[in-house]
C-alpha cells in the first residue's frame, strides 16, 4: 500500500506487471522491477509508463537506488515507487535517487518520515533530485 | 589542513542530531536492536564482545593538534583513558556507552570530526599517504583529491547500500606507503604532459580472498574524477554479488568478469554519467588545495647533534627525509615492546598534540601501520622533540622493524575474531626486544590478523600471521612474502600452523635463515623472494 506520495497527479490504478511480461507484450503502463532487473531495458518505453515500482525485498539490497537514478537520468517523469523493506532511515536517500512514492511493507510513522526528510538541508553530490550540491553553491 | 565551511559543518551537525534521535528511539525501545543495527553501523558503532566500540573517522589520516586533543579528551571522558589507532588511519574507542554516544559525537563535531561511514556497506573513510605534503617523491599532495572524494562519498544516496564495504586510497608517489593496490579503489596521482590526473586501480583487497587491484584506467583527468568513480561504483552496485557476503566485495566482481570487461562496462557507464554534470568545476579542487598549501618553512639546514647514541638510533630509524631542506618527517612509534600495537593513552595523545603545535606546524598523521607522524619538523628541533617523546614512552626507535607490528584487536575485543592477536604481537616484540638485533634484521613487516577477515593485513606482511580456530584451540598460520608497498604481493602460507609459542619460535627461526642467506643489503622479503620457501621450511619444520 502506498503510504507516502510526493506527487500531485492521480494514482495509477493499473496493477504493475513484471519486466519480462512488459517486454513480451504489452500495453501495460505500470511495471515492477526486481533488484536484478536491468532498468535500462525500460528506456525505450518511458513515455508510456505512468508507474515504475522498484522492489526492495531486503533493505540491504541497494540495487534499486541505481535503478531509480538510471530511470530519472533517462528522463522518466512518471511515478517511481519504492516497495518492500523500506525503512524510515532510507527514505531521504531514496528521494534523492528519484523515488517519489513509497509502499513500505511495515507501516512507517509519518512524523518520523517527515523528520528524516528534513534532517539535512545541504548535500555534497548532485543526484536525481533538485537539490543543488554544495560545490555548486560554493562556486555558483 | 582542510577547514570546514558552514556547509560542511551543517552536514556534520545534522548527522549528530539524526544519530541522537536514532539512539533515543533505541533506548526508549521504539526500535529493536535489529532495526538499530544498520543505523549504528552507518555511524561506526559496533557491538563488540564486551561493549560498544566507536570508530571515529580521521579523513586521510590528517589532523591538527586541536583535533588530536579532542581524541584524548574523548578517551578520558567516555572511555578508559586510551584509544586505538587503526590500519585505516582512524581511531577506535573500545568501551563506549550507548547513552553517551551522541554527546561524544557532538563534542567531535566542534572540531570538525565525525564517525560518518566508518562502518556499514558504504564508502568508508578515504585513506592516503601519511607523508603527503612532506615526501620528496610526490607529484602533488594527494589530500585535496582525498577531500574531494570524502565530500562526494559522504551520504552518497546511491551508494549507501552497496553489496559490501568500500575502501578508497589515494597516493601521489611511486613509493606506496598506503597499500593502495589492496583497496577496492586505489588512485595514484600522476602527471601526463604536465596535467595532473589519476591512475585508477580497482578490485584489490585483503580479507579471505586477497587480490591486487588491476589498473583499470591509466589516466583520469581531475575534472572527470567523480564521474569516473561514480561509474566504477554504479557498475559494482548493480552487478556486485549479493548472494554471499564473502564474495560481495568488488574484487570478486572484477575477478569474475575480468578487468577488461569491467573496464568496458565502466567506460560505457562513464560516457553516460559524464553527461549528468556531477563533476564540480576545477575551482573546487583548487579551493580545497589552498587549504593544503605548504606551511611557511624557514628553518636553516642544521644537522642534529648525534652524540647521544639513543637519539642517533631514533634518528636513523624513525626520522625520514623531507622535501624541504632543514626539515624532517618524524615517525612516532605506537609499538612499545610488550605494548598493544596502535594504542595510546590520553596523556600520550596530548603529548603528541602539543609537539605538533609547538614543533610541527600543527599537523599530525595517522599511518596504516598504526603509528603517528609529525610530517614537518625542523631538524634543529629534532632533539627537543625526541626528549619529549622519550619522557612519554613514545620514542621507540623501531619503525618498519620486526616489532613495528600491525595487529588487529583480535579475540581480546572483536566479536568476529577466532584467535587473539595482541598477545602474539607482544610475545614477538618481547622476543626481539634487543634493538641491535632488530636493527640487524632491518625492514621486516610483520602483520597479525585474528581471523580470516585480515584486518591485521597479514596477507601484506613480509611475515604474516593468521589466527584461526582449530577445534576450539587457537592456531596460527604463517605466511611469507606479502607486501603492501609498491612491490605489492600476497603472502603464501608456508605449512601447518602453530600454537602461540610455536609461531613465535617459527618467526625466530625464519629470521635466522634470513641472516644466514642474505646477500648485501637484502631485506628479509628480498631474500625470501630470491631463495624461495624451501630453506625456511626446512629450518622451521625440518
XYZ file of C-alpha atoms in Angstrom:
682
model
C 0.000 0.000 0.000
C 1.285 3.445 -0.887
C 1.846 5.277 2.381
C 3.774 8.296 1.210
C 3.415 10.004 -2.112
C 5.121 13.194 -3.177
C 3.251 13.856 -6.430
C 0.027 15.608 -7.215
C -1.169 13.574 -10.193
C -3.658 10.744 -9.881
C -2.562 7.375 -8.612
C -2.318 4.767 -11.374
C -4.973 2.157 -10.860
C -3.484 -0.377 -13.227
C -1.592 -3.195 -11.477
C 2.082 -3.381 -12.400
C 3.441 -6.225 -14.491
C 6.867 -7.830 -14.349
C 9.622 -6.555 -16.620
C 9.540 -9.763 -18.680
C 5.782 -9.559 -19.111
C 6.059 -5.907 -20.082
C 8.764 -6.537 -22.665
C 6.838 -9.526 -24.068
C 3.597 -7.847 -24.795
C 2.219 -5.248 -23.704
C 0.437 -2.044 -23.427
C 0.705 -2.002 -19.662
C 1.528 1.390 -18.186
C 2.868 0.115 -14.856
C 5.919 -2.111 -14.397
C 7.580 -3.690 -11.400
C 11.371 -4.037 -11.323
C 13.058 -6.654 -9.172
C 16.584 -5.956 -7.897
C 18.240 -7.972 -10.657
C 16.172 -6.494 -13.484
C 18.017 -4.117 -15.784
C 16.258 -0.765 -15.533
C 17.791 0.260 -18.847
C 15.517 -2.215 -20.641
C 12.681 0.222 -19.972
C 14.353 3.244 -21.505
C 12.688 2.915 -24.969
C 9.244 2.848 -23.319
C 9.427 5.535 -20.649
C 6.941 7.809 -22.448
C 4.066 5.452 -21.992
C 4.773 4.385 -18.416
C 2.991 6.097 -15.559
C 4.279 3.901 -12.732
C 7.509 2.040 -12.169
C 7.605 0.115 -8.947
C 11.045 -0.869 -7.666
C 11.101 -3.791 -5.274
C 13.273 -3.831 -2.165
C 12.955 -7.379 -0.817
C 15.640 -6.518 1.757
C 16.662 -3.027 2.759
C 20.312 -4.062 2.474
C 19.951 -4.702 -1.233
C 20.745 -1.304 -2.727
C 20.395 -2.102 -6.420
C 17.078 -0.285 -6.562
C 18.820 3.016 -5.846
C 20.771 2.673 -9.086
C 17.643 1.570 -10.972
C 15.875 4.708 -9.823
C 18.650 7.042 -10.851
C 19.053 5.371 -14.235
C 15.351 5.871 -14.939
C 15.352 9.508 -13.860
C 18.567 10.183 -15.762
C 16.871 8.760 -18.869
C 14.092 11.297 -18.476
C 11.365 9.276 -16.800
C 8.881 11.624 -15.124
C 6.159 9.209 -14.043
C 5.678 7.814 -10.574
C 8.681 5.947 -9.195
C 7.713 3.849 -6.225
C 9.876 2.057 -3.665
C 8.087 -1.023 -2.400
C 9.044 -3.579 0.208
C 11.562 -3.432 3.036
C 11.648 0.362 3.028
C 12.706 1.836 6.364
C 12.403 5.379 7.633
C 16.129 5.946 7.526
C 16.354 5.079 3.849
C 13.676 7.430 2.596
C 15.864 10.516 2.310
C 18.387 8.635 0.145
C 15.564 7.211 -1.933
C 14.065 10.645 -2.516
C 17.464 11.844 -3.709
C 17.630 8.934 -6.158
C 14.311 9.938 -7.661
C 11.671 7.926 -5.820
C 8.508 9.895 -5.243
C 6.236 7.329 -3.657
C 6.713 4.688 -1.012
C 4.895 1.484 -0.223
C 6.697 0.098 2.819
C 5.802 -3.407 3.928
C 5.849 -2.348 7.558
C 3.955 0.854 8.128
C 6.075 3.924 8.931
C 5.379 6.745 11.346
C 4.590 9.862 9.247
C 6.250 12.146 11.770
C 9.441 10.110 11.677
C 9.399 10.195 7.888
C 8.908 13.958 7.863
C 11.765 14.328 10.306
C 14.015 12.095 8.222
C 13.284 14.156 5.140
C 14.070 17.458 6.806
C 17.213 16.469 8.729
C 19.641 17.546 6.026
C 19.441 20.715 4.027
C 22.864 20.523 2.379
C 24.085 17.814 0.020
C 27.531 17.149 -1.332
C 26.549 15.391 -4.559
C 24.338 16.090 -7.493
C 21.754 13.307 -7.645
C 18.328 12.773 -9.210
C 16.517 15.323 -7.068
C 16.524 19.088 -7.401
C 18.973 19.709 -4.541
C 21.845 21.973 -5.532
C 25.113 20.361 -4.492
C 27.358 22.185 -2.056
C 30.120 22.629 -4.670
C 27.692 24.498 -6.883
C 26.574 26.723 -4.022
C 30.243 27.469 -3.359
C 31.104 28.320 -6.944
C 27.801 29.428 -8.489
C 44.712 21.374 6.536
C 41.156 21.423 5.303
C 38.789 23.639 7.284
C 35.026 23.231 7.262
C 32.868 25.996 5.884
C 29.263 26.341 7.041
C 28.129 23.741 4.505
C 30.457 21.066 5.845
C 29.625 21.963 9.426
C 25.877 21.885 8.851
C 26.075 18.358 7.397
C 28.071 17.031 10.337
C 25.821 18.793 12.847
C 22.738 17.358 11.172
C 24.249 13.908 11.449
C 24.757 14.329 15.199
C 21.114 15.329 15.619
C 19.947 12.428 13.486
C 22.038 9.918 15.380
C 20.875 11.315 18.709
C 17.316 10.724 17.568
C 18.144 7.172 16.475
C 19.843 6.360 19.785
C 16.937 7.852 21.741
C 14.479 5.715 19.790
C 16.569 2.662 20.606
C 16.878 3.483 24.307
C 13.143 4.184 24.504
C 12.504 0.791 22.952
C 10.783 2.243 19.880
C 13.146 0.294 17.674
C 14.671 -3.125 18.240
C 18.392 -3.904 18.249
C 17.843 -5.479 14.821
C 16.408 -2.249 13.470
C 19.010 -0.150 15.231
C 21.918 -2.188 13.944
C 22.014 -0.792 10.384
C 21.688 2.722 11.771
C 24.503 2.474 14.280
C 26.653 0.634 11.776
C 26.375 3.585 9.402
C 27.950 5.558 12.170
C 30.831 3.390 13.226
C 29.191 1.995 16.332
C 29.805 -1.729 16.734
C 28.583 -4.027 19.461
C 31.713 -5.946 20.381
C 32.408 -8.745 22.825
C 32.249 -6.589 25.934
C 30.880 -3.176 24.997
C 30.090 -0.799 22.177
C 33.085 0.199 20.080
C 33.020 3.538 18.285
C 35.250 4.203 15.299
C 35.962 7.867 14.628
C 36.988 8.920 11.122
C 40.287 10.686 10.598
C 39.954 11.641 6.934
C 43.090 10.571 5.040
C 44.782 10.276 8.439
C 45.364 14.018 8.785
C 44.554 16.018 11.894
C 45.634 19.086 13.826
C 46.505 19.490 17.493
C 43.044 20.688 18.442
C 41.512 17.555 16.922
C 44.161 15.333 18.479
C 43.434 16.827 21.903
C 39.770 16.122 21.379
C 40.637 12.470 20.770
C 42.448 12.465 24.114
C 39.552 14.194 25.807
C 37.132 11.598 24.471
C 39.338 8.750 25.652
C 39.434 10.338 29.086
C 35.788 11.255 29.389
C 33.980 8.473 27.554
C 36.430 5.580 27.514
C 39.090 4.054 29.717
C 41.717 6.684 29.106
C 43.081 5.279 25.861
C 42.302 4.969 22.181
C 43.342 2.557 19.457
C 44.650 3.856 16.126
C 43.622 1.581 13.274
C 45.006 0.309 9.986
C 42.583 2.613 8.179
C 44.083 5.678 9.819
C 41.113 6.013 12.166
C 40.772 5.727 15.939
C 38.594 3.309 17.858
C 37.271 3.535 21.383
C 36.500 0.198 22.939
C 34.353 0.970 25.943
C 31.639 3.376 24.830
C 28.249 3.667 26.489
C 25.332 3.919 24.106
C 23.668 6.668 26.146
C 26.761 8.869 25.832
C 27.382 8.307 22.172
C 25.503 11.329 20.824
C 27.192 13.656 23.317
C 30.538 12.287 22.226
C 29.710 12.928 18.560
C 28.552 16.430 19.400
C 31.900 17.169 21.003
C 33.707 15.705 17.984
C 31.694 17.927 15.656
C 33.032 21.018 17.433
C 36.461 20.157 15.988
C 35.194 19.167 12.541
C 35.255 15.440 13.191
C 32.690 12.673 12.959
C 32.130 8.940 12.707
C 30.214 9.052 9.441
C 30.577 5.946 7.276
C 33.234 4.357 9.455
C 31.252 1.133 9.112
C 28.445 -0.253 7.010
C 28.315 -1.274 3.357
C 29.156 2.179 2.125
C 32.191 4.150 1.034
C 34.451 4.289 4.057
C 36.974 6.881 5.156
C 39.373 7.740 2.330
C 42.924 6.784 3.221
C 46.154 8.282 1.960
C 49.915 8.572 2.270
C 50.952 9.674 5.751
C 53.848 11.620 4.225
C 51.564 13.668 1.942
C 52.836 17.205 1.592
C 56.219 16.203 3.008
C 57.520 13.407 0.781
C 60.163 14.314 -1.756
C 58.835 11.781 -4.263
C 55.227 13.000 -4.555
C 53.970 14.551 -7.799
C 51.372 16.521 -5.832
C 49.697 16.474 -2.446
C 47.112 13.660 -2.650
C 44.955 15.058 0.154
C 42.911 17.582 -1.856
C 41.784 14.681 -4.063
C 41.005 12.642 -0.969
C 38.958 15.520 0.456
C 37.091 15.888 -2.843
C 36.257 12.187 -2.616
C 35.340 12.495 1.065
C 32.730 15.084 0.264
C 31.398 13.242 -2.774
C 31.091 9.968 -0.832
C 29.506 11.450 2.303
C 25.852 10.362 2.397
C 26.005 9.360 -1.247
C 22.370 8.444 -1.844
C 23.014 5.734 -4.419
C 25.971 4.050 -2.749
C 24.982 3.672 0.893
C 23.707 0.093 0.496
C 26.446 -1.429 -1.598
C 26.975 -5.190 -1.711
C 29.778 -4.699 0.810
C 32.022 -2.044 2.368
C 34.129 0.026 0.012
C 37.584 1.441 0.669
C 39.422 4.020 -1.405
C 43.056 5.092 -1.067
C 44.801 7.993 -2.805
C 48.564 8.289 -3.149
C 50.787 10.535 -5.263
C 54.202 8.868 -5.100
C 55.784 5.933 -6.867
C 56.588 4.625 -3.380
C 53.360 3.272 -1.949
C 53.021 3.894 1.771
C 49.267 3.304 1.859
C 48.810 -0.238 0.462
C 46.969 1.459 -2.373
C 46.524 -1.601 -4.587
C 44.967 -3.551 -1.746
C 41.948 -1.239 -1.741
C 38.631 -1.532 -3.553
C 39.746 1.528 -5.500
C 43.307 2.780 -5.438
C 44.237 6.074 -7.047
C 47.777 7.091 -7.854
C 48.154 10.700 -8.947
C 50.427 11.048 -11.954
C 51.336 13.750 -14.431
C 50.750 13.375 -18.130
C 52.056 16.223 -20.310
C 52.114 18.425 -17.242
C 48.493 17.721 -16.350
C 47.652 16.041 -13.068
C 45.381 13.019 -13.212
C 44.796 9.680 -11.546
C 45.758 6.146 -12.402
C 42.788 4.104 -11.291
C 43.149 0.604 -9.854
C 40.010 -1.340 -8.981
C 39.382 -4.594 -7.193
C 42.130 -5.004 -4.664
C 41.605 -6.154 -1.135
C 42.608 -8.480 1.632
C 40.026 -10.476 3.566
C 39.605 -14.153 2.848
C 40.289 -13.737 -0.889
C 43.226 -11.341 -1.168
C 43.691 -9.673 -4.541
C 45.901 -6.997 -6.037
C 43.909 -4.381 -7.908
C 44.479 -4.307 -11.663
C 44.841 -0.981 -13.424
C 41.504 -0.026 -14.937
C 42.423 3.377 -16.311
C 45.924 4.825 -16.790
C 44.801 8.446 -16.574
C 41.582 10.074 -15.442
C 41.588 13.869 -15.536
C 40.785 15.832 -12.403
C 37.518 17.164 -13.760
C 36.371 13.663 -14.766
C 37.325 12.002 -11.498
C 33.972 11.928 -9.720
C 32.106 10.845 -12.848
C 34.585 8.057 -13.397
C 34.484 6.844 -9.799
C 30.708 7.111 -9.813
C 30.683 4.881 -12.907
C 33.008 2.402 -11.156
C 30.652 2.281 -8.180
C 27.450 2.061 -10.219
C 28.681 -0.989 -12.101
C 29.573 -2.537 -8.756
C 26.293 -1.608 -7.074
C 24.323 -3.160 -9.917
C 26.375 -6.272 -10.581
C 28.408 -6.993 -7.460
C 27.379 -10.279 -5.855
C 24.851 -10.122 -3.064
C 24.214 -13.827 -2.645
C 27.267 -14.459 -0.487
C 28.782 -11.944 1.930
C 32.228 -13.428 1.336
C 32.029 -12.857 -2.401
C 30.445 -9.424 -2.301
C 33.497 -7.179 -2.479
C 34.258 -5.508 -5.799
C 37.437 -7.594 -6.181
C 35.267 -10.664 -6.790
C 33.239 -8.878 -9.485
C 36.362 -7.623 -11.240
C 37.944 -11.052 -10.947
C 34.878 -12.934 -12.190
C 34.114 -10.779 -15.217
C 37.763 -9.863 -15.809
C 39.474 -6.495 -15.707
C 38.850 -5.911 -19.438
C 35.111 -6.471 -19.223
C 34.861 -4.400 -16.031
C 36.829 -1.607 -17.738
C 34.477 -1.754 -20.727
C 31.383 -1.549 -18.537
C 32.821 1.364 -16.577
C 33.718 3.186 -19.809
C 30.168 2.741 -21.057
C 28.687 3.941 -17.773
C 31.145 6.835 -17.632
C 30.109 8.018 -21.105
C 26.596 8.355 -19.714
C 27.418 9.668 -16.227
C 29.688 12.330 -17.670
C 26.641 13.953 -19.285
C 24.945 14.460 -15.912
C 27.073 17.338 -14.672
C 28.064 15.723 -11.384
C 31.691 16.873 -11.550
C 32.495 20.009 -9.591
C 34.424 22.659 -11.519
C 38.226 22.579 -11.143
C 37.792 25.657 -8.950
C 36.515 23.340 -6.207
C 39.679 21.241 -6.277
C 41.657 24.496 -6.245
C 39.644 25.772 -3.289
C 40.386 22.581 -1.368
C 44.043 22.562 -2.450
C 44.561 26.023 -0.981
C 43.980 24.531 2.483
C 46.885 22.177 1.901
C 49.392 24.811 0.831
C 52.852 24.107 2.270
C 53.494 25.707 5.665
C 55.931 28.621 5.956
C 59.159 26.616 6.023
C 62.026 28.804 7.183
C 64.437 26.675 9.208
C 68.120 26.579 8.330
C 69.593 23.210 7.398
C 71.166 22.150 10.698
C 72.329 18.576 11.153
C 71.290 17.377 14.619
C 73.949 16.540 17.206
C 74.216 12.742 17.214
C 76.338 12.385 20.345
C 73.555 10.718 22.323
C 73.507 7.163 20.935
C 69.817 6.539 21.731
C 68.883 9.703 19.901
C 71.079 8.721 16.976
C 69.344 5.336 16.688
C 65.946 7.023 16.735
C 67.100 9.489 14.075
C 68.252 6.674 11.843
C 65.178 4.562 12.302
C 62.188 6.852 12.771
C 63.116 10.114 11.059
C 62.705 10.335 7.295
C 63.870 12.897 4.755
C 61.586 15.827 3.989
C 61.216 17.525 0.638
C 62.116 20.825 2.284
C 65.730 21.479 3.255
C 66.060 21.924 7.010
C 63.052 19.727 7.793
C 62.394 16.086 8.550
C 59.473 13.696 8.928
C 59.156 12.259 12.435
C 57.524 8.877 12.946
C 56.192 8.226 16.438
C 56.014 4.521 17.129
C 52.936 3.236 18.941
C 54.641 -0.130 19.233
C 56.476 -0.210 22.548
C 57.927 -3.642 23.295
C 55.187 -5.637 25.004
C 52.537 -2.992 24.331
C 49.356 -3.153 22.286
C 50.006 -2.054 18.691
C 48.240 1.216 17.931
C 47.121 2.004 21.467
C 47.864 5.385 23.016
C 46.824 6.826 26.335
C 45.051 10.156 26.643
C 48.219 11.645 28.093
C 50.288 10.381 25.166
C 47.778 11.694 22.647
C 48.005 15.093 24.349
C 51.804 14.993 24.226
C 51.724 14.328 20.504
C 49.247 17.168 20.021
C 51.497 19.537 21.973
C 54.506 18.536 19.877
C 52.601 19.134 16.666
C 51.556 22.539 17.863
C 54.958 23.573 19.131
C 57.242 21.996 16.538
C 55.175 20.669 13.646
C 53.044 23.381 12.028
C 50.114 21.940 13.940
C 49.888 18.779 11.846
C 49.704 15.094 12.677
C 49.093 12.000 10.615
C 47.936 8.519 11.458
C 49.569 5.741 9.439
C 48.034 2.499 8.243
C 50.784 0.788 10.226
C 49.153 2.249 13.362
C 51.793 4.846 14.118
C 51.685 8.648 14.266
C 53.644 11.069 12.110
C 54.708 14.651 12.657
C 55.190 15.488 8.980
C 57.053 18.797 9.214
C 59.636 19.112 11.976
C 62.656 21.433 11.689
C 65.873 19.439 12.019
C 67.079 21.831 14.705
C 64.104 20.753 16.857
C 64.526 17.007 16.467
C 66.402 16.531 19.709
C 63.851 18.508 21.708
C 61.015 16.515 20.120
C 62.776 13.243 20.882
C 63.266 14.179 24.540
C 59.577 14.931 24.967
C 58.660 11.685 23.230
C 61.071 9.708 25.402
C 59.530 11.123 28.558
C 56.124 9.989 27.301
C 57.324 6.467 26.361
C 56.853 7.312 22.716
C 60.433 7.174 21.495
C 60.682 3.524 20.453
C 63.058 3.501 17.506
C 61.504 0.538 15.726
C 59.810 1.934 12.630
C 59.467 -0.837 9.998
C 61.401 -3.267 12.192
C 60.098 -6.628 13.345
C 58.485 -5.181 16.472
C 56.610 -2.495 14.483
C 53.757 -4.970 14.198
C 50.349 -4.347 12.705
C 47.773 -6.297 14.669
C 44.009 -6.316 14.681
C 42.226 -6.172 18.064
C 41.608 -9.913 17.796
C 39.720 -12.051 20.253
C 40.502 -9.694 23.115
C 37.884 -7.308 21.702
C 36.424 -8.375 18.407
C 33.286 -10.454 18.024
C 34.422 -11.811 14.653
C 37.859 -12.988 15.747
C 38.874 -16.645 16.028
C 42.101 -16.051 17.894
C 43.914 -13.429 19.902
C 46.329 -11.169 18.042
C 47.603 -8.837 20.719
C 49.363 -11.436 22.916
C 51.138 -12.844 19.848
C 52.333 -9.359 18.885
C 53.501 -8.791 22.440
C 55.396 -12.074 22.578
C 57.138 -11.499 19.254
C 58.102 -7.950 20.166
C 59.406 -9.166 23.509
C 61.402 -11.984 21.897
C 63.102 -9.437 19.631
C 63.293 -6.703 22.260
C 67.021 -6.201 21.736
C 67.306 -3.162 19.480
C 70.616 -4.174 17.916
C 69.114 -7.478 16.930
C 66.059 -5.808 15.410
C 68.139 -3.294 13.552
C 70.375 -6.029 12.245
C 67.286 -7.747 10.793
C 66.351 -4.497 9.096
C 62.998 -3.774 7.496
C 60.680 -6.637 8.319
C 56.979 -6.015 8.189
C 55.132 -8.405 10.442
C 51.343 -8.312 10.465
C 48.872 -10.298 12.519
C 45.170 -10.950 11.949
C 42.972 -12.759 14.437
C 40.675 -14.113 11.745
C 40.380 -14.579 8.026
C 38.901 -11.109 7.541
C 42.506 -9.911 7.619
C 42.067 -6.594 9.433
C 45.655 -7.030 10.601
C 46.826 -7.088 6.949
C 48.612 -10.432 7.327
C 48.444 -11.027 3.559
C 50.628 -7.940 3.092
C 53.173 -8.876 5.741
C 56.701 -9.848 4.811
C 55.803 -12.240 7.584
C 52.074 -12.631 8.141
C 50.322 -14.427 10.956
C 46.731 -15.558 10.706
C 44.932 -16.750 13.813
C 42.379 -19.477 13.221
C 40.249 -21.650 15.424
C 41.164 -25.317 15.144
C 38.730 -27.450 17.070
C 38.381 -24.853 19.782
C 42.118 -24.160 20.062
C 43.807 -21.039 18.775
C 46.147 -21.897 15.950
C 48.420 -19.586 13.997
C 49.305 -19.937 10.336
C 52.415 -18.293 8.963
C 52.615 -16.591 5.588
C 55.746 -15.240 3.921
C 56.300 -12.874 1.039
C 53.470 -10.383 1.248
C 53.890 -6.668 0.721
C 51.582 -3.689 0.783
C 54.132 -1.367 -0.766
C 54.898 -0.616 -4.421
C 56.305 -4.151 -4.680
C 52.824 -5.353 -3.704
C 52.335 -9.081 -3.297
C 50.202 -11.531 -1.351
C 51.885 -13.731 1.211
C 51.710 -17.522 0.929
C 51.001 -19.963 3.744
C 54.208 -21.840 4.486
C 52.771 -25.017 6.033
C 50.870 -26.326 9.053
C 50.026 -23.846 11.790
C 51.447 -23.425 15.277
C 50.300 -22.690 18.771
C 51.030 -19.285 20.256
C 54.566 -20.030 21.429
C 55.251 -22.172 18.385
C 54.574 -19.327 15.999
C 56.959 -17.070 17.896
C 59.663 -19.746 17.619
C 58.948 -20.206 13.920
C 59.313 -16.477 13.285
C 62.614 -16.517 15.102
C 63.848 -19.457 13.025
C 62.835 -17.642 9.838
C 64.895 -14.630 10.842
C 67.895 -16.893 11.449
C 67.577 -18.420 7.994
C 67.413 -14.935 6.565
C 70.551 -13.864 8.423
C 72.433 -16.850 7.060
C 71.293 -16.443 3.473
C 71.001 -12.705 2.943
C 73.256 -11.067 0.392
C 74.336 -7.454 0.558
C 71.628 -5.205 1.895
C 68.769 -7.520 1.051
C 65.718 -7.238 3.249
C 64.007 -10.354 4.610
C 61.472 -10.245 1.788
C 64.151 -9.849 -0.874
C 65.985 -12.907 0.372
C 62.745 -14.857 0.578
C 61.857 -13.878 -2.974
C 65.304 -14.871 -4.205
C 65.732 -18.205 -2.434
C 62.110 -19.302 -2.119
C 60.359 -21.037 0.718
C 62.387 -24.259 0.970
C 65.264 -23.231 3.243
C 62.807 -21.538 5.601
C 60.517 -24.537 5.627
C 63.369 -26.850 6.376
C 64.500 -24.800 9.354
C 61.004 -24.387 10.733
C 59.522 -27.846 10.164
C 62.630 -29.908 9.400
